[in-house]
Short mmCIF file of C-alpha atoms in Angstrom, two decimals:
data_model
loop_
_atom_site.label_atom_id
_atom_site.label_comp_id
_atom_site.label_asym_id
_atom_site.label_seq_id
_atom_site.Cartn_x
_atom_site.Cartn_y
_atom_site.Cartn_z
CA MET A 267 101.54 -76.52 73.50
CA ASP A 268 98.36 -76.45 73.00
CA PRO A 269 97.79 -80.93 72.27
CA ALA A 270 94.84 -79.63 69.58
CA ALA A 271 97.32 -77.29 67.61
CA ALA A 272 97.92 -78.15 64.12
CA GLY A 273 100.31 -75.93 63.13
CA GLY A 274 98.86 -73.15 64.87
CA LEU A 275 95.66 -74.29 64.06
CA ALA A 276 93.74 -74.78 67.50
CA ILE A 277 91.36 -77.09 67.09
CA ARG A 278 88.66 -77.30 70.43
CA VAL A 279 85.91 -79.20 70.40
CA THR A 280 82.76 -79.48 73.49
CA ARG A 281 80.25 -82.19 72.59
CA PRO A 282 77.12 -81.53 75.07
CA ALA A 283 75.39 -84.77 74.17
CA PRO A 284 76.10 -87.68 71.99
CA GLU A 285 74.29 -86.03 68.52
CA VAL A 286 75.81 -82.70 69.01
CA ALA A 287 78.82 -80.75 69.35
CA PHE A 288 80.48 -76.85 68.65
CA ILE A 289 84.04 -76.58 67.23
CA GLU A 290 85.86 -73.48 67.64
CA THR A 291 89.15 -73.37 64.77
CA SER A 292 91.66 -70.53 65.95
CA SER A 293 95.02 -69.36 64.43
CA SER A 294 96.91 -66.30 64.40
CA ALA A 295 95.52 -65.15 60.52
CA HIS A 296 91.77 -67.53 61.23
CA TRP A 297 88.95 -67.74 63.78
CA GLU A 298 85.82 -69.50 63.27
CA CYS A 299 83.57 -72.13 65.51
CA PHE A 300 80.97 -74.65 64.46
CA TRP A 301 77.81 -76.67 65.45
CA VAL A 302 77.12 -80.01 64.11
CA ALA A 303 73.57 -81.43 65.56
CA GLU A 304 72.41 -85.53 63.84
CA GLY A 305 68.87 -86.37 63.38
CA ASP A 306 68.15 -89.51 61.99
CA HIS A 307 67.68 -88.06 58.54
CA THR A 308 69.34 -85.04 58.81
CA LEU A 309 72.92 -82.78 60.00
CA VAL A 310 72.67 -79.33 60.50
CA VAL A 311 75.59 -77.72 60.54
CA GLY A 312 76.47 -74.12 61.91
CA ALA A 313 79.17 -72.08 61.07
CA PHE A 314 80.53 -68.79 61.34
CA ASP A 315 84.30 -66.94 60.50
CA ARG A 316 84.39 -63.24 61.10
CA GLY A 317 86.67 -62.27 59.85
CA ASP A 318 85.73 -63.94 55.40
CA ARG A 319 84.65 -61.37 54.23
CA SER A 320 83.03 -63.69 51.19
CA THR A 321 81.59 -64.63 53.38
CA PRO A 322 80.59 -62.52 56.30
CA GLU A 323 77.46 -63.56 57.94
CA PRO A 324 76.25 -66.92 59.87
CA ARG A 325 75.92 -69.39 57.89
CA ILE A 326 73.08 -72.89 58.40
CA HIS A 327 73.76 -75.80 56.35
CA VAL A 328 70.59 -78.28 56.33
CA ILE A 329 72.12 -81.75 54.66
CA ASN A 330 70.61 -85.48 54.35
CA LYS A 331 73.32 -87.48 56.54
CA PRO A 332 76.43 -88.65 54.79
CA TYR A 333 75.48 -92.56 54.65
CA GLY A 334 77.95 -94.26 57.33
CA TRP A 335 77.84 -90.94 59.48
CA ASP A 336 79.53 -91.41 62.99
CA MET A 337 80.25 -88.47 65.02
CA ARG A 338 80.86 -90.53 68.38
CA PRO A 339 84.71 -89.67 69.59
CA ALA A 340 86.99 -93.18 69.04
CA SER A 341 87.86 -92.52 72.54
CA ASP A 342 86.16 -91.62 75.79
CA PRO A 343 87.56 -89.55 77.14
CA PRO A 344 88.17 -88.29 73.38
CA THR A 345 91.21 -87.10 72.46
CA ALA A 346 93.03 -84.72 70.38
CA GLY A 347 92.31 -86.77 67.43
CA ASP A 348 89.08 -87.26 67.80
CA ASP A 349 88.07 -83.32 67.66
CA GLN A 350 90.40 -83.61 64.48
CA ASP A 351 88.47 -86.29 62.80
CA LEU A 352 85.29 -84.91 63.92
CA LEU A 353 86.75 -81.25 62.29
CA VAL A 354 88.48 -83.27 58.78
CA ALA A 355 84.12 -84.20 58.25
CA VAL A 356 82.86 -81.53 58.61
CA TRP A 357 85.07 -79.54 56.23
CA GLN A 358 84.08 -82.01 53.83
CA LEU A 359 80.11 -81.78 54.52
CA LEU A 360 80.38 -78.11 53.76
CA SER A 361 82.72 -77.66 50.81
CA SER A 362 79.95 -79.71 49.17
CA ASN A 363 77.46 -77.92 50.82
CA MET B 254 88.18 -44.85 37.66
CA SER B 255 85.74 -47.01 38.76
CA THR B 256 84.15 -47.79 42.19
CA SER B 257 86.50 -50.12 43.17
CA THR B 258 88.85 -48.36 42.68
CA LEU B 259 88.42 -46.41 45.39
CA GLU B 260 88.20 -48.71 47.70
CA ARG B 261 90.69 -48.86 50.32
CA THR B 262 90.60 -50.76 53.26
CA GLY B 263 93.34 -51.19 55.92
CA LEU B 264 96.50 -48.24 56.16
CA SER B 265 100.15 -49.05 54.92
CA ARG B 266 103.26 -48.59 55.79
CA ASP B 267 103.46 -44.60 55.84
CA GLY B 268 100.39 -44.08 57.36
CA GLU B 269 98.07 -43.54 54.19
CA PRO B 270 94.55 -45.80 53.37
CA GLN B 271 96.15 -48.51 51.25
CA ARG B 272 94.95 -48.49 47.71
CA ILE B 273 93.01 -51.66 46.17
CA TRP B 274 93.83 -52.67 43.34
CA ASN B 275 90.79 -54.54 40.88
CA GLU B 276 90.98 -56.24 37.54
CA GLY B 277 91.33 -54.15 34.31
CA ASP B 278 93.53 -50.80 36.93
CA ALA B 279 95.28 -48.79 33.65
CA ASP B 280 96.77 -47.22 37.09
CA ILE B 281 99.06 -50.69 38.90
CA PRO B 282 102.37 -50.50 39.39
CA ALA B 283 104.39 -51.65 36.43
CA GLU B 284 106.77 -53.43 39.56
CA PHE B 285 103.73 -54.25 41.65
CA HIS B 286 101.46 -56.02 38.49
CA GLU B 287 105.13 -57.60 37.12
CA LEU B 288 105.30 -59.39 41.62
CA LEU B 289 101.56 -60.19 41.01
CA VAL B 290 102.71 -61.74 37.54
CA ARG B 291 105.84 -63.78 39.03
CA MET B 292 104.39 -64.61 41.84
CA LEU B 293 100.98 -66.53 41.05
CA SER B 294 103.33 -67.89 37.96
CA TYR B 295 105.25 -68.97 39.91
CA HIS B 296 102.44 -71.02 42.14
CA VAL B 297 102.58 -75.03 41.39
CA GLU B 298 98.16 -74.71 41.61
CA ASN B 299 97.81 -72.97 38.76
CA SER B 300 95.51 -75.33 36.04
CA ALA B 301 97.45 -72.81 32.86
CA ASN B 302 100.40 -74.53 33.36
CA PRO B 303 100.44 -78.61 32.15
CA HIS B 304 102.64 -78.95 34.48
CA TYR B 305 100.40 -78.49 37.42
CA THR B 306 97.78 -81.10 35.46
CA ASP B 307 100.52 -83.85 35.41
CA LEU B 308 100.88 -83.25 38.56
CA LEU B 309 97.09 -83.51 39.61
CA THR B 310 96.68 -87.03 37.73
CA LYS B 311 99.73 -88.75 39.72
CA LEU B 312 98.35 -87.43 42.63
CA TRP B 313 94.43 -88.32 41.83
CA ASP B 314 95.71 -91.81 40.94
CA ARG B 315 97.35 -92.49 44.43
CA CYS B 316 94.77 -91.16 46.70
CA LEU B 317 92.34 -93.49 44.43
CA ARG B 318 94.94 -95.89 44.93
CA PHE B 319 96.03 -95.69 48.98
CA ALA B 320 93.67 -94.30 51.68
CA PRO B 321 92.76 -97.33 53.69
CA ASP B 322 90.02 -97.28 54.22
CA GLU B 323 86.45 -95.69 51.81
CA ALA B 324 86.25 -93.10 54.39
CA THR B 325 89.22 -91.67 53.98
CA LYS B 326 89.16 -92.51 50.41
CA GLY B 327 86.15 -89.87 50.45
CA LEU B 328 88.36 -86.91 52.13
CA LEU B 329 90.91 -86.84 49.89
CA VAL B 330 88.55 -86.55 46.60
CA LYS B 331 87.37 -83.73 48.56
CA LEU B 332 91.13 -82.18 49.00
CA MET B 333 91.69 -82.91 45.44
CA GLN B 334 88.42 -81.39 43.48
CA GLN B 335 89.41 -78.30 46.02
CA GLU B 336 93.27 -78.16 44.48
CA VAL B 337 91.57 -78.94 41.32
CA GLU B 338 89.24 -76.03 41.59
CA HIS B 339 92.59 -73.74 43.20
CA GLY B 340 94.73 -74.24 39.82
CA ILE B 341 91.22 -73.13 38.31
CA ILE B 342 91.39 -69.79 40.34
CA ASN B 343 94.96 -69.27 40.05
CA ALA B 344 94.55 -69.24 35.95
CA GLN B 345 91.76 -67.20 35.77
CA ILE B 346 92.98 -64.31 37.81
CA LEU B 347 96.25 -64.69 36.04
CA ALA B 348 94.39 -63.51 33.05
CA GLY B 349 92.87 -61.18 34.32
CA LEU B 350 96.78 -60.05 34.57
CA GLY B 351 96.85 -61.04 30.84
CA VAL B 352 98.52 -64.08 31.58
CA ASP B 353 96.82 -66.84 29.54
CA HIS B 354 100.01 -69.50 29.46
CA VAL B 355 101.77 -70.76 31.19
CA ASP B 356 104.75 -73.19 30.93
CA ARG B 357 106.41 -73.46 34.20
CA PRO B 358 108.62 -77.16 34.65
CA ILE B 359 107.52 -77.60 38.74
CA GLU B 360 110.30 -76.57 40.41
CA GLN B 361 109.73 -77.81 43.85
CA TYR B 362 112.12 -81.45 43.87
CA ALA B 363 108.83 -82.34 47.12
CA PHE B 364 106.34 -82.50 44.15
CA ARG B 365 108.85 -85.03 41.91
CA HIS B 366 109.74 -86.78 44.48
CA PRO B 367 108.29 -90.66 43.90
CA MET B 368 105.02 -91.50 46.02
CA GLU B 369 105.70 -95.07 46.62
CA THR B 370 102.81 -95.57 49.94
CA PHE B 371 100.09 -94.07 51.67
CA CYS B 372 102.23 -92.48 54.22
CA ASP B 373 104.19 -90.54 50.85
CA LEU B 374 101.23 -88.57 50.69
CA SER B 375 100.05 -88.74 54.14
CA TYR B 376 103.40 -86.71 54.57
CA PHE B 377 102.98 -85.23 50.87
CA HIS B 378 99.54 -82.98 52.43
CA ALA B 379 100.86 -82.38 56.19
CA LEU B 380 103.63 -80.79 55.03
CA ILE B 381 103.86 -79.82 51.64
CA ASP B 382 100.04 -78.69 51.40
CA ARG B 383 101.17 -77.33 55.05
CA VAL B 384 103.67 -75.04 53.14
CA GLY B 385 100.34 -72.99 50.98
CA VAL B 386 98.94 -71.87 54.92
CA TYR B 387 101.94 -69.93 55.38
CA ILE B 388 104.17 -68.97 52.44
CA GLY B 389 101.57 -69.99 49.09
CA GLU B 390 98.06 -68.53 49.88
CA THR B 391 98.25 -66.10 52.69
CA TRP B 392 96.82 -62.85 50.22
CA ASP B 393 94.84 -61.26 52.67
CA GLY B 394 96.41 -59.04 52.73
CA VAL B 395 96.97 -58.86 49.53
CA PRO B 396 95.71 -54.59 47.51
CA TYR B 397 94.29 -56.94 44.49
CA LYS B 398 90.97 -57.35 44.99
CA PRO B 399 90.68 -60.51 42.81
CA LEU B 400 92.81 -62.13 45.66
CA LEU B 401 91.68 -60.81 48.05
CA ASP B 402 87.73 -61.89 47.50
CA ILE B 403 89.41 -65.79 47.29
CA ALA B 404 91.87 -65.75 49.86
CA THR B 405 89.49 -66.95 52.62
CA ARG B 406 88.49 -69.74 51.41
CA VAL B 407 91.73 -70.03 49.76
CA HIS B 408 93.24 -70.54 52.86
CA LYS B 409 90.37 -72.07 54.53
CA GLU B 410 90.66 -75.63 51.86
CA GLU B 411 94.29 -75.92 53.13
CA LEU B 412 93.91 -75.66 56.74
CA PHE B 413 91.89 -78.73 55.66
CA HIS B 414 94.35 -80.24 53.74
CA CYS B 415 97.35 -80.35 56.28
CA THR B 416 95.37 -81.43 59.19
CA LEU B 417 93.79 -84.01 57.17
CA GLY B 418 97.27 -85.24 56.16
CA LEU B 419 98.15 -85.23 60.19
CA ARG B 420 95.29 -86.87 60.43
CA ASN B 421 96.11 -89.63 58.20
CA LEU B 422 99.53 -89.88 59.67
CA ARG B 423 98.30 -89.70 62.81
CA LEU B 424 96.76 -93.30 61.47
CA ILE B 425 99.55 -94.39 60.09
CA CYS B 426 101.76 -94.05 63.28
CA LYS B 427 99.24 -95.71 65.31
CA THR B 428 101.04 -99.47 64.04
CA PRO B 429 104.67 -99.77 64.62
CA GLU B 430 105.03 -100.70 61.38
CA GLY B 431 103.44 -97.49 59.87
CA LEU B 432 105.98 -95.47 62.54
CA ALA B 433 108.80 -97.01 61.53
CA GLU B 434 107.98 -95.91 57.78
CA ALA B 435 107.06 -92.84 58.61
CA ASN B 436 110.60 -92.26 60.98
CA GLU B 437 112.07 -93.26 57.31
CA LYS B 438 110.18 -91.53 55.31
CA ILE B 439 110.81 -87.91 57.30
CA HIS B 440 113.94 -87.87 55.59
CA PHE B 441 113.13 -86.41 53.30
CA TRP B 442 109.97 -84.65 53.31
CA TRP B 443 110.99 -82.85 56.30
CA PRO B 444 114.27 -80.98 54.29
CA ALA B 445 112.04 -80.63 51.18
CA ALA B 446 109.22 -79.21 53.15
CA LEU B 447 111.55 -76.79 54.59
CA ASP B 448 113.76 -76.32 51.17
CA MET B 449 110.28 -75.07 50.25
CA PHE B 450 110.35 -70.80 51.08
CA GLY B 451 112.86 -70.87 49.13
CA ARG B 452 116.83 -68.93 50.07
CA SER B 453 116.61 -67.26 53.00
CA ASP B 454 118.60 -64.32 51.10
CA SER B 455 116.61 -64.09 48.27
CA ASP B 456 115.30 -60.00 47.00
CA PHE B 457 111.77 -61.35 45.70
CA GLY B 458 111.34 -62.84 49.16
CA ASP B 459 111.35 -59.32 50.73
CA ALA B 460 109.69 -57.32 47.52
CA TYR B 461 106.62 -59.13 47.93
CA VAL B 462 106.83 -58.26 51.53
CA ARG B 463 106.78 -54.42 50.13
CA TRP B 464 104.35 -55.18 48.26
CA GLY B 465 101.80 -57.02 50.52
CA LEU B 466 101.71 -59.79 48.91
CA ARG B 467 103.63 -61.32 51.73
CA LYS B 468 103.70 -60.80 55.55
CA LYS B 469 107.11 -62.21 56.16
CA ASN B 470 109.94 -63.50 54.81
CA ASN B 471 111.64 -66.30 53.56
CA ALA B 472 113.57 -66.49 56.68
CA ASP B 473 110.60 -65.71 58.86
CA LEU B 474 107.91 -67.68 57.21
CA ARG B 475 110.30 -70.81 57.55
CA ARG B 476 111.38 -70.40 61.33
CA GLN B 477 106.75 -70.01 62.02
CA TYR B 478 106.64 -73.09 59.81
CA ILE B 479 109.83 -75.42 61.80
CA ALA B 480 107.81 -73.68 65.09
CA ASP B 481 104.51 -75.16 64.48
CA THR B 482 105.12 -77.84 62.46
CA ARG B 483 107.81 -79.71 63.87
CA PRO B 484 105.68 -80.52 67.54
CA LEU B 485 102.58 -82.28 65.70
CA LEU B 486 105.35 -84.82 64.58
CA VAL B 487 106.86 -85.22 67.72
CA ASP B 488 103.82 -85.67 69.42
CA LEU B 489 103.37 -88.17 66.87
CA GLY B 490 105.93 -90.20 68.18
CA ILE B 491 108.23 -89.38 64.95
CA GLU B 492 111.75 -88.53 64.96
CA VAL B 493 112.67 -84.81 63.21
CA PRO B 494 115.97 -84.67 62.38
CA PRO B 495 117.73 -81.32 62.60
CA ASN B 496 115.97 -78.61 60.71
CA ARG B 497 119.73 -78.15 57.95
CA LEU B 498 120.09 -81.82 57.50
CA ASN B 499 119.75 -83.19 53.72
CA ARG B 500 118.52 -79.08 52.48
CA ARG B 501 118.90 -78.08 49.36
CA PHE B 502 118.28 -74.59 49.59
CA LEU B 503 118.94 -72.68 53.60
#
């Protein structure tokens, strides 16, 4: 089993730099990707879901960085749990924007 | 006939273009209308049903009181906001089908179980909300435009809810005491989740599939849920009971 799969949902995260992450999620019914870049005061989050009829276009969100935001993984190397933590944090961010 | 009623996407089983009906279309087939109303009236998330308001009140209380840290509380609050919105959306779609009020006690016993700890709450999100990903909110193939319009958003939000539940279970299972509690409570939550799929021989399950309201029947969906979910719990160290143990519906 894909160790990052969550109930049919696979999560893959790459972190090219401490302040940058690329997240890909997929299931049998869904595929979506996000990228996150963290500045001193701002987050930029890109999102694209090619199967979403209601929002078929790629989106860019520029967001005031939430107080206490920390996207660095707790483990080195990052675990599936670290990836899961980052995905739910991004979902939380985007549902407000 | 409006433009929207002529909208067609995909193919039906007999190879004809799939008709997509819109709110207010006069020629919605009676059986399809009846099944739509039945499905949405039985759907738990419905702010036109006062019993759902009672459930939300209980869940808000547990989310605010049981969250072990402020970050988790923030995530749970977001989840709850979405649950309220899902109820409003369902009520609005039902109103478009001519149903303004539903007074239906929530039948699934998982919703009536006392949630006494963060472990109960996390199981509720990880396992019971996850059922919605399979059976309650898989509307991307339903030939009714109001449901198609919200299908992807609602489905993704349910993915957020069950992924958050799993993340919270992971926090719990990090300690020996937490894992012990999880191993005790799985004996209620696992069969309760499997029972959410209803009886394998339900006639309505097949009718839902025939009209595109679901892609698989109850038994097939339950099998898929088990195959996807059991390994996730085992991975956390949880000893999942046999699938037929303590079940009320088979």
